[in-house]
Coordinates of C-alpha atoms in Angstrom, one line a residue:
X1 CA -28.2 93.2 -6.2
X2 CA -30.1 93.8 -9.5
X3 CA -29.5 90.7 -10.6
X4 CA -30.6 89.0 -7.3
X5 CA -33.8 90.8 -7.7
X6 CA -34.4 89.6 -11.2
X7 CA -34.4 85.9 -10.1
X8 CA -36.9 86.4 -7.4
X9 CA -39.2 88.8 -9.3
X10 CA -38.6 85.9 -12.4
X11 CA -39.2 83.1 -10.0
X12 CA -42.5 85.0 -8.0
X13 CA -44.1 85.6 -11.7
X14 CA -43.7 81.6 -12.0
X15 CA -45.5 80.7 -8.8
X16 CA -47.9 83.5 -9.3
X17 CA -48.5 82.2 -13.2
X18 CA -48.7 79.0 -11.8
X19 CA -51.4 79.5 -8.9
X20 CA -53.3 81.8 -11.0
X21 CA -53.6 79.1 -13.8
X22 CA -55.1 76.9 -11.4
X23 CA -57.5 79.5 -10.4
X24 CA -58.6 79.8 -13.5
X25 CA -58.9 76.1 -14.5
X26 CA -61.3 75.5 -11.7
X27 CA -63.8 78.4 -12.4
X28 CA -63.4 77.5 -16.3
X29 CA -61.1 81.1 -17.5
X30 CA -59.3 79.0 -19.6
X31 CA -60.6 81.3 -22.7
X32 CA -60.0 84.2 -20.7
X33 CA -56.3 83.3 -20.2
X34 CA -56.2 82.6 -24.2
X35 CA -57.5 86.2 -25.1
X36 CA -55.8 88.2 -22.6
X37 CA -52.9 86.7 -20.7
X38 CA -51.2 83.8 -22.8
X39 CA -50.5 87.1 -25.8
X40 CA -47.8 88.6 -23.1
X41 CA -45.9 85.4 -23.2
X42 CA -45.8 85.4 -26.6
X43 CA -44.2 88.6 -27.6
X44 CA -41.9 88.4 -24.6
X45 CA -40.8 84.9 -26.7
X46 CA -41.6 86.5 -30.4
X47 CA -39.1 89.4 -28.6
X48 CA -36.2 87.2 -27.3
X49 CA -36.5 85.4 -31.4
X50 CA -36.4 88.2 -32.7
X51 CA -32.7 89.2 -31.8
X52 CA -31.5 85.4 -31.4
X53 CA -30.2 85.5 -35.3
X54 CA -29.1 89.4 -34.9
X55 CA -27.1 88.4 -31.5
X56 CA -25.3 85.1 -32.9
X57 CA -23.9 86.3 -35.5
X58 CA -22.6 89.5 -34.2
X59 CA -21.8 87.8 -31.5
X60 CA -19.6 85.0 -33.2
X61 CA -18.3 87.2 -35.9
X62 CA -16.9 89.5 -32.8
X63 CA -15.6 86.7 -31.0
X64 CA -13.9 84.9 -34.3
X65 CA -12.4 88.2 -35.1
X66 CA -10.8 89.2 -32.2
X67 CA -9.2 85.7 -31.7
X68 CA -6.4 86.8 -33.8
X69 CA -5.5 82.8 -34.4
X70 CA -7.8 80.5 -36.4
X71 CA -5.7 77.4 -34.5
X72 CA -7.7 78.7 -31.1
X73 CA -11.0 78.5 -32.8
X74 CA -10.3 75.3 -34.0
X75 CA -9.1 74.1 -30.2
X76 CA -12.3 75.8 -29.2
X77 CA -14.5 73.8 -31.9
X78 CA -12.5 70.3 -30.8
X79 CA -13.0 71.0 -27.0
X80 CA -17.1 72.3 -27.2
X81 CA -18.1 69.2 -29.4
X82 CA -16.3 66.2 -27.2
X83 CA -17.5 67.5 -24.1
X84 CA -20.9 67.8 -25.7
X85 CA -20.9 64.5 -26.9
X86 CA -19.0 62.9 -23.9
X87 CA -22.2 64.6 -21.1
X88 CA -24.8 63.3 -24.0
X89 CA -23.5 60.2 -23.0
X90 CA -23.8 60.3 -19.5
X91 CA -27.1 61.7 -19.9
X92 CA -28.8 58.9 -21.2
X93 CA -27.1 56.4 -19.2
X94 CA -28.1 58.5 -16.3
X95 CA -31.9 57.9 -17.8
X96 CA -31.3 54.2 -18.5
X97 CA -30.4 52.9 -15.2
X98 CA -32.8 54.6 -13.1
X99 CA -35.9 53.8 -15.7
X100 CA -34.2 49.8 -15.5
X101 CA -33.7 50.5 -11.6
X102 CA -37.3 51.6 -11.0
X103 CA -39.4 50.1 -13.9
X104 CA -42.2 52.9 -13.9
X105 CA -43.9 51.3 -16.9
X106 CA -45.0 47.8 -15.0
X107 CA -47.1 49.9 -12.6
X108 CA -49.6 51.5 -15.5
X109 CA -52.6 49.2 -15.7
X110 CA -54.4 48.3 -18.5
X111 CA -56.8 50.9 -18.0
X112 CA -54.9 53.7 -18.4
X113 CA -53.2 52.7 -21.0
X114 CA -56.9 52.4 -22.7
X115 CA -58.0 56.0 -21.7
X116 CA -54.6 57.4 -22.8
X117 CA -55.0 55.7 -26.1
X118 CA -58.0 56.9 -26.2
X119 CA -57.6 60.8 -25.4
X120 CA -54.4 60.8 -27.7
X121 CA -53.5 58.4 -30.0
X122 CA -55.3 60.6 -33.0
X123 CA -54.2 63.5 -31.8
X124 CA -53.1 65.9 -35.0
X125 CA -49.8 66.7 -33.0
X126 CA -49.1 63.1 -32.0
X127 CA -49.5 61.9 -35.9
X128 CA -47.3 65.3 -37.0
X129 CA -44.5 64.5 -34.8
X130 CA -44.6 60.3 -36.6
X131 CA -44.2 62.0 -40.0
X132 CA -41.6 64.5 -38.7
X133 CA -39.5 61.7 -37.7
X134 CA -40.1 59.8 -40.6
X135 CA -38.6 62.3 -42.8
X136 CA -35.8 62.6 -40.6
X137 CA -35.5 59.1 -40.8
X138 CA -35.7 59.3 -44.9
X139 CA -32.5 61.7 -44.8
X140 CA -28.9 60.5 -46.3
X141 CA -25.9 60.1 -43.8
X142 CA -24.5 63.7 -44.6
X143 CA -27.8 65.5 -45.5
X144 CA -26.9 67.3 -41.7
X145 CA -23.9 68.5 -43.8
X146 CA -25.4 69.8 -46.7
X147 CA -28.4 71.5 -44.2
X148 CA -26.0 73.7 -42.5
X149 CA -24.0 75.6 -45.9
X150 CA -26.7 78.2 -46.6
X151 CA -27.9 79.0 -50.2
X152 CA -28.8 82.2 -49.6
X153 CA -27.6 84.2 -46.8
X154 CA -30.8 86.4 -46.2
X155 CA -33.0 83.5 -46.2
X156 CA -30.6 81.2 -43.6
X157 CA -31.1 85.0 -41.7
X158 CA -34.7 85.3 -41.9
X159 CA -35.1 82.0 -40.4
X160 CA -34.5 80.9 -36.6
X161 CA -35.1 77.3 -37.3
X162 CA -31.8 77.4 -39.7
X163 CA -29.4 78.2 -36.7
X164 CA -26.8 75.8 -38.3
X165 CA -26.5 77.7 -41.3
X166 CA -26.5 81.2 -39.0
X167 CA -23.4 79.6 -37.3
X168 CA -21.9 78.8 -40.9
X169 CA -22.4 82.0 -42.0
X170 CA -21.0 84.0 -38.8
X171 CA -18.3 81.8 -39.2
X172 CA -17.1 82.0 -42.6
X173 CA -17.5 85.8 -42.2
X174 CA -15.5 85.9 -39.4
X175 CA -13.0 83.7 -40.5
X176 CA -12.9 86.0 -43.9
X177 CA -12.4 88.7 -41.7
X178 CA -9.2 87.6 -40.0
X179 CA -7.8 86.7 -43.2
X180 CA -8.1 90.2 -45.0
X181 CA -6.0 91.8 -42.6
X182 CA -7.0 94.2 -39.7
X183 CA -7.1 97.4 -41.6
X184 CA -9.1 96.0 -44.2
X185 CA -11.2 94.3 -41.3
X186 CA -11.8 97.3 -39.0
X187 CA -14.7 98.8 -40.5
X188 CA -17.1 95.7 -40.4
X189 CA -15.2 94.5 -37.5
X190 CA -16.4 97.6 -36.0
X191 CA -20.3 97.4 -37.0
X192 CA -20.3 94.1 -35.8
X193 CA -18.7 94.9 -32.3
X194 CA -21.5 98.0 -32.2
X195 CA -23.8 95.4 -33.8
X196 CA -23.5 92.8 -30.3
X197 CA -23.4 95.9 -27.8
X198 CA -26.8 97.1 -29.1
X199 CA -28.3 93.3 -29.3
X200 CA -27.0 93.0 -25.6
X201 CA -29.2 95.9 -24.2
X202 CA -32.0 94.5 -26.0
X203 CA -31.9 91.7 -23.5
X204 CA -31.4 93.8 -20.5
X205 CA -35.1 96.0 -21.6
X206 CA -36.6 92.7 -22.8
X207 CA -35.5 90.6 -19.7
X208 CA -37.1 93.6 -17.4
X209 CA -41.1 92.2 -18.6
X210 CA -39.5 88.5 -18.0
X211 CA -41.4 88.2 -14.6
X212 CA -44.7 89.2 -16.6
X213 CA -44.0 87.3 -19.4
X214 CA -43.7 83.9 -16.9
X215 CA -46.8 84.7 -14.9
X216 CA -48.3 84.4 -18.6
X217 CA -46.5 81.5 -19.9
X218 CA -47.2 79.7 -17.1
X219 CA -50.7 80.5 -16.6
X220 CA -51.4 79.2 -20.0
X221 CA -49.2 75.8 -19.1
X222 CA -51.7 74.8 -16.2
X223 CA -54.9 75.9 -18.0
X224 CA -54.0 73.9 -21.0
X225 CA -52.8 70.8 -19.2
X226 CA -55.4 68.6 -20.1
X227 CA -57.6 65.6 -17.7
X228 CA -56.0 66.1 -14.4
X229 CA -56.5 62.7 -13.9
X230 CA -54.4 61.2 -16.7
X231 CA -51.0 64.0 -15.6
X232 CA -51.5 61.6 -12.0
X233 CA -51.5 58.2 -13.6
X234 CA -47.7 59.5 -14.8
X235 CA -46.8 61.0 -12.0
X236 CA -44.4 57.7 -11.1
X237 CA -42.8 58.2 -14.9
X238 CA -42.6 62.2 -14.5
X239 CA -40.7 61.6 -11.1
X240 CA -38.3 59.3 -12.9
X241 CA -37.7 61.3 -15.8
X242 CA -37.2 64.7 -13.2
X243 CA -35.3 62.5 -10.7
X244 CA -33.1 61.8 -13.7
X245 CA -32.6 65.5 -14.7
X246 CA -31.2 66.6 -10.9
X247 CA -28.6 63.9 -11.1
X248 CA -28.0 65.6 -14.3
X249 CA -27.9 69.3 -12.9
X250 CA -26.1 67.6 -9.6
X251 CA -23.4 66.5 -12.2
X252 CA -23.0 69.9 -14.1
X253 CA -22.5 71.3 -10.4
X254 CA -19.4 68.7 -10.3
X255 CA -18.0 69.4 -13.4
X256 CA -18.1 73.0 -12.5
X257 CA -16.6 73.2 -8.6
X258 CA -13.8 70.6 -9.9
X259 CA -12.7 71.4 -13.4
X260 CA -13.6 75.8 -12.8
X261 CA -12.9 76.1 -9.4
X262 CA -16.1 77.7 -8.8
X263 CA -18.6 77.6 -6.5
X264 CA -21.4 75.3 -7.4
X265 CA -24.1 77.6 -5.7
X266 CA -22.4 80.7 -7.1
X267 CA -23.1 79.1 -10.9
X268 CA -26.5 78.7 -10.0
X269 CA -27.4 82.0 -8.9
X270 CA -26.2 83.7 -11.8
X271 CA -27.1 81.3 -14.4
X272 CA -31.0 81.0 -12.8
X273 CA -32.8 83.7 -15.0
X274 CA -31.5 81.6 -17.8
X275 CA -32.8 78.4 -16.2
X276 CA -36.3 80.1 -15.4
X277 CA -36.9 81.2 -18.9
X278 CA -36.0 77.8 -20.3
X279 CA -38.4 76.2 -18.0
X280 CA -41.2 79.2 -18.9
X281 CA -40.7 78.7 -23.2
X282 CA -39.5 75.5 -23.8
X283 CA -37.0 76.3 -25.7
X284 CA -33.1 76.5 -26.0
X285 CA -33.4 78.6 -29.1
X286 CA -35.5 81.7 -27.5
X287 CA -33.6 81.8 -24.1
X288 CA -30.2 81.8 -26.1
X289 CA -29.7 85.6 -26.0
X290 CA -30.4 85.3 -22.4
X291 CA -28.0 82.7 -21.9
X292 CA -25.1 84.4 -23.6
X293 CA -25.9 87.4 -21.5
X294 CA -25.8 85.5 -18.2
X295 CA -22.7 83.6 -19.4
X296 CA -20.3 86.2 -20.7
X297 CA -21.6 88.9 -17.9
X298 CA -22.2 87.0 -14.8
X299 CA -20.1 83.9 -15.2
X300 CA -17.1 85.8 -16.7
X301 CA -16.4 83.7 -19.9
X302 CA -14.7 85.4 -22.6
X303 CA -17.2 86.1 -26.1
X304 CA -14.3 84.0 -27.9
X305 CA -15.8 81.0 -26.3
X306 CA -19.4 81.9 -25.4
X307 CA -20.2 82.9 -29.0
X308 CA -19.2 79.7 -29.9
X309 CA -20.3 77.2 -27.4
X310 CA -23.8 78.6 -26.7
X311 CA -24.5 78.9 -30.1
X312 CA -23.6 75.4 -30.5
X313 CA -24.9 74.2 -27.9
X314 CA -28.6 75.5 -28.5
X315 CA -28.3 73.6 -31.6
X316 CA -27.0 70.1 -30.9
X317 CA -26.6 70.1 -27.1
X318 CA -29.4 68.0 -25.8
X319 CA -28.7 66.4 -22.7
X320 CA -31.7 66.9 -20.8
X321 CA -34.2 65.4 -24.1
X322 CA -31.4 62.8 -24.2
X323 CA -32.2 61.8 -20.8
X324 CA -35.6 61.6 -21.7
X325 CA -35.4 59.8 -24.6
X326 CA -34.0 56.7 -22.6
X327 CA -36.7 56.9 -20.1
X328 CA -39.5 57.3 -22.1
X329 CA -38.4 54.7 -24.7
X330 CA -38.0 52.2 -21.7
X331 CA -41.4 53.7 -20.3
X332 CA -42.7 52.8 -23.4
X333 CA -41.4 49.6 -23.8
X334 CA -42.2 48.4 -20.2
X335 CA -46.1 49.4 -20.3
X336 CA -46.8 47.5 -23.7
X337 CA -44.7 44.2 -22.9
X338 CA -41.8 44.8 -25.5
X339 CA -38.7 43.8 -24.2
X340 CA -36.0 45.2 -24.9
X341 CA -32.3 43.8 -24.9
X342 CA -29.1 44.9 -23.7
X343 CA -28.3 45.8 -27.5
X344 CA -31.4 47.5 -27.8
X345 CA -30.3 50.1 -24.5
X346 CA -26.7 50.2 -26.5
X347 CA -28.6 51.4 -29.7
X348 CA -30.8 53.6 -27.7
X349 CA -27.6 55.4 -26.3
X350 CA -26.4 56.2 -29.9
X351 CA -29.6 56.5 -31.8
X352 CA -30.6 59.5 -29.3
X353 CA -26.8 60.6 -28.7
X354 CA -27.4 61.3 -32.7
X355 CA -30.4 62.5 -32.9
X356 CA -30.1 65.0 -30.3
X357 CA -27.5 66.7 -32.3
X358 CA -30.2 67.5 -35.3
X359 CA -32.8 68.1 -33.3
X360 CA -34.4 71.5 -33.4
X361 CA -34.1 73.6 -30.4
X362 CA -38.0 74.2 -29.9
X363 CA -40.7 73.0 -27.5
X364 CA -41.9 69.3 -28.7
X365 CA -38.8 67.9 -30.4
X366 CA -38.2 65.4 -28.0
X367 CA -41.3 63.8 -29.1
X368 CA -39.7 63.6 -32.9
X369 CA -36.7 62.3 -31.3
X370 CA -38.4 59.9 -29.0
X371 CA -40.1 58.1 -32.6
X372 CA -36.8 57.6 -34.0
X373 CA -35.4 56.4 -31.3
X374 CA -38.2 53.9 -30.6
X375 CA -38.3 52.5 -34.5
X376 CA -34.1 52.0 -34.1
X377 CA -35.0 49.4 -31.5
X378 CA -37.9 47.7 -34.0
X379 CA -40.5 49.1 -32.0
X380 CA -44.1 48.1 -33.7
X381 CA -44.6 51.0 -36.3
X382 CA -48.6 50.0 -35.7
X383 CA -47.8 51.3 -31.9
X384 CA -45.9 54.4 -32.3
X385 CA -49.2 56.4 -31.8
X386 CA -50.2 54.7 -28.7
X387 CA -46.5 54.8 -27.2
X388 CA -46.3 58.4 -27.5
X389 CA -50.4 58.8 -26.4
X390 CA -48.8 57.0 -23.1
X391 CA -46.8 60.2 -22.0
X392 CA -48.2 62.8 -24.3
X393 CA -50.0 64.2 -21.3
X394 CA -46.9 65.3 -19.4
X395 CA -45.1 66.0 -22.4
X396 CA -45.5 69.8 -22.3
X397 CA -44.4 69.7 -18.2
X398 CA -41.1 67.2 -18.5
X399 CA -40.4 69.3 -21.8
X400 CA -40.2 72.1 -19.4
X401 CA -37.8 70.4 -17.0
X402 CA -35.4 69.3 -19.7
X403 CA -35.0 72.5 -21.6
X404 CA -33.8 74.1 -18.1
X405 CA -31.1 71.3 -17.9
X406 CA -30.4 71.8 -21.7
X407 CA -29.5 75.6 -21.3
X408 CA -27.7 74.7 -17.6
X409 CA -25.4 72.3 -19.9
X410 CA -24.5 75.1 -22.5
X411 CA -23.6 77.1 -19.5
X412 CA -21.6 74.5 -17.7
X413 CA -19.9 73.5 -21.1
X414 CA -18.9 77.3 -21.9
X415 CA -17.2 77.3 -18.4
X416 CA -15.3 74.5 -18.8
X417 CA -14.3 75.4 -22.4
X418 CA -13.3 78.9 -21.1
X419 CA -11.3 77.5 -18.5
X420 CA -9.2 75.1 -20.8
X421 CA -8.8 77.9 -23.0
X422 CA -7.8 80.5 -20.3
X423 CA -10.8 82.6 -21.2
X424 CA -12.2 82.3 -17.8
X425 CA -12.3 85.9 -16.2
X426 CA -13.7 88.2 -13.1
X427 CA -17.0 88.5 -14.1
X428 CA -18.2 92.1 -15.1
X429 CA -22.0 92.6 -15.3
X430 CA -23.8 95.7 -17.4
X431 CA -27.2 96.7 -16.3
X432 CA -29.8 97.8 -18.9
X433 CA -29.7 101.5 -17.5
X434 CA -25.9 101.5 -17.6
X435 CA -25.7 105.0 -20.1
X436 CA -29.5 106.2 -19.0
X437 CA -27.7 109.3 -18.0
X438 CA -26.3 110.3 -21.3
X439 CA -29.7 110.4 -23.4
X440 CA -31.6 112.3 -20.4

């Protein structure tokens, strides 16, 4: 019942956010939403980063060590990156044939493509995310290699944006950890076990400001929207690219009634806080404690896998941005007469299949993603800045939309993982007030 009532109170904070936004956008508050509303939303976020690094690697260092078998971690490892390659996959074509289906980018007119050009072709964050995927671009085939062993483990801890080398790490350790024997092992074993309990309750009192910490996030989303105008002239490209990410979510609910056994509508339900909150930040990275929460409480899979998967998955699991990629190259494409071939849509498939795996798991690397996968198909380097002026405006809304189907695919994948594994169980859910009783 508690858990019921957090989706609704989540999901009212969302509409109330949203409505209130508006509000303030038409009598021109959008200042007083910077000063005094948007700072909620970002501690709630700053809050949920905060024990991201703290949670994984308790959390996989736990779930390594009580495997008792380095052969299941391996099966584990296998399983999680084929199926995350294999929905990649289907992602984009899922994008490609309803952008080649629909051709949203013959209906912009010249005009709009002017004003766009216009409003953000210069922009500072347009031209930053050109030279982020430049030096991307610049990097050697197994620089993504290299990135992930750490140097220094406090300085791979320190920083969120190094989650591949936090993964490393937890994993070394808890590899280390099998192999010195469980006596030897018992005393870290057990700091790290007390370690993920304590993270764990940090999400239960963090998620109970998550309907406040929408409302704000939200609020600041509409107020900060831009030329109303200019979000309508996309609105047949933002249907597309939304239409695109149901028939993803419609497939995850597949996957999960036919391979799990569970009901579709059940999965929902107790994966939605997780799904809200990615739609509120944007990012895979901040909901992640969330998600392993929902995941291992509410959906019943075993920390063996979870730790793993999720982890994973916030890193290289992009299948919503994916998605997006295809459309918006074709988009692109479409609206400034560059045709594209049927090797072209081949090379997008793996160009963005591959680049979702090093993208970062924060708001606005889909745009970096979207440059390199528009220069793979000899897109004009001259107009990379008016392609992505062309659907800059919606970015922030669709980015929205495809983190939720991100963090839904981590969930779905953990499931299916759990279930090959026999790690599937009766789900068993804690509540933040759980041992109020012995501190009173």
């Amino acid at each position: 019942m508690k858990s019921l009532a957090l989706h609704w109170k989540i999901l009212i904070g969302m509409l109330s956010g949203v409505t209130f936004g508006f509000i303030m956008l038409e009598v021109g508050g959008a200042d007083f939403v910077a000063s005094w509303i948007k700072p909620i939303g970002t501690i709630f976020v700053k809050l949920l980063k905060l024990i991201a690094v703290p949670l994984i690697l308790a959390s996989l260092i736990k779930g390594i060590s009580d495997l008792k078998d380095i052969s299941k971690f391996a099966s584990i490892g296998l399983k999680t990156i084929i199926i995350y390659v294999l929905t990649t996959v289907i992602a984009i074509s899922i994008g490609l044939i309803l952008v080649n289906t629909l051709n949203p980018g013959d209906g912009v007119s010249a005009e709009t493509i002017s004003k766009l050009t216009e409003t953000y072709a210069d922009n500072s964050s347009v031209q930053g995310k050109i030279a982020e995927a430049s030096r991307q671009q610049a990097s050697r085939p197994l620089d993504f290699l290299v990135d992930m062993v750490p140097d220094n483990a406090f300085s791979a801890l320190s920083n969120n944006k190094l989650m591949l080398q936090v993964i490393f790490l937890a994993m070394f350790l808890g590899i280390s950890l099998l192999l010195v024997g469980e006596k030897s092992a018992k005393p870290l074993k057990d700091f790290f076990d007390s370690l993920n309990d304590v993270v764990l309750k940090m999400v239960d009192l963090i998620m109970l400001t998550a309907p406040f910490a929408v409302f704000a996030l939200l609020a600041n989303v509409v107020v900060s929207s831009g030329d109303p105008e200019l979000l309508y002239a996309l609105l047949f490209y933002s249907g597309v690219v939304v239409g695109g990410l149901t028939l993803m979510v419609c497939f995850y609910l597949v996957l999960v009634s036919v391979i799990t056994k569970r009901n579709p509508l059940w999965f929902l339900k107790q994966i939605s806080p997780a799904q809200l909150l990615a739609f509120s930040t944007s990012s895979s990275a901040a909901t992640l404690p969330v998600t392993m929460e929902r995941v291992e409480e509410h959906l019943g899979v075993d920390k063996e896998v979870s730790s793993f998967v999720l982890p994973v998955g916030a890193t290289i699991n992009m299948d919503g941005t994916s998605l997006y990629q295809a459309v918006a190259a074709v988009f692109i494409a479409q609206a400034l007469d560059f045709d594209l071939t049927f090797t072209d849509q081949l090379m997008i498939v793996l160009t963005a299949l591959l680049a979702s795996i090093g993208s970062a798991a924060v708001p606005g690397a889909g745009m970096v993603m979207l440059v390199i996968v528009l220069e793979s198909v000899g897109f004009p380097a001259d107009k990379l800045a008016i392609g992505l002026a062309l659907i800059f405006a919606v970015d922030r809304p669709l980015d929205m939309c495809r983190t939720m189907v991100n963090v839904t695919g981590d969930a779905t994948v953990s499931m299916i993982v759990a279930k090959f594994e026999g790690k599937l169980h009766t789900p068993k859910s804690k509540e933040w007030d759980d041992h109020l009783e012995e501190v009173k």
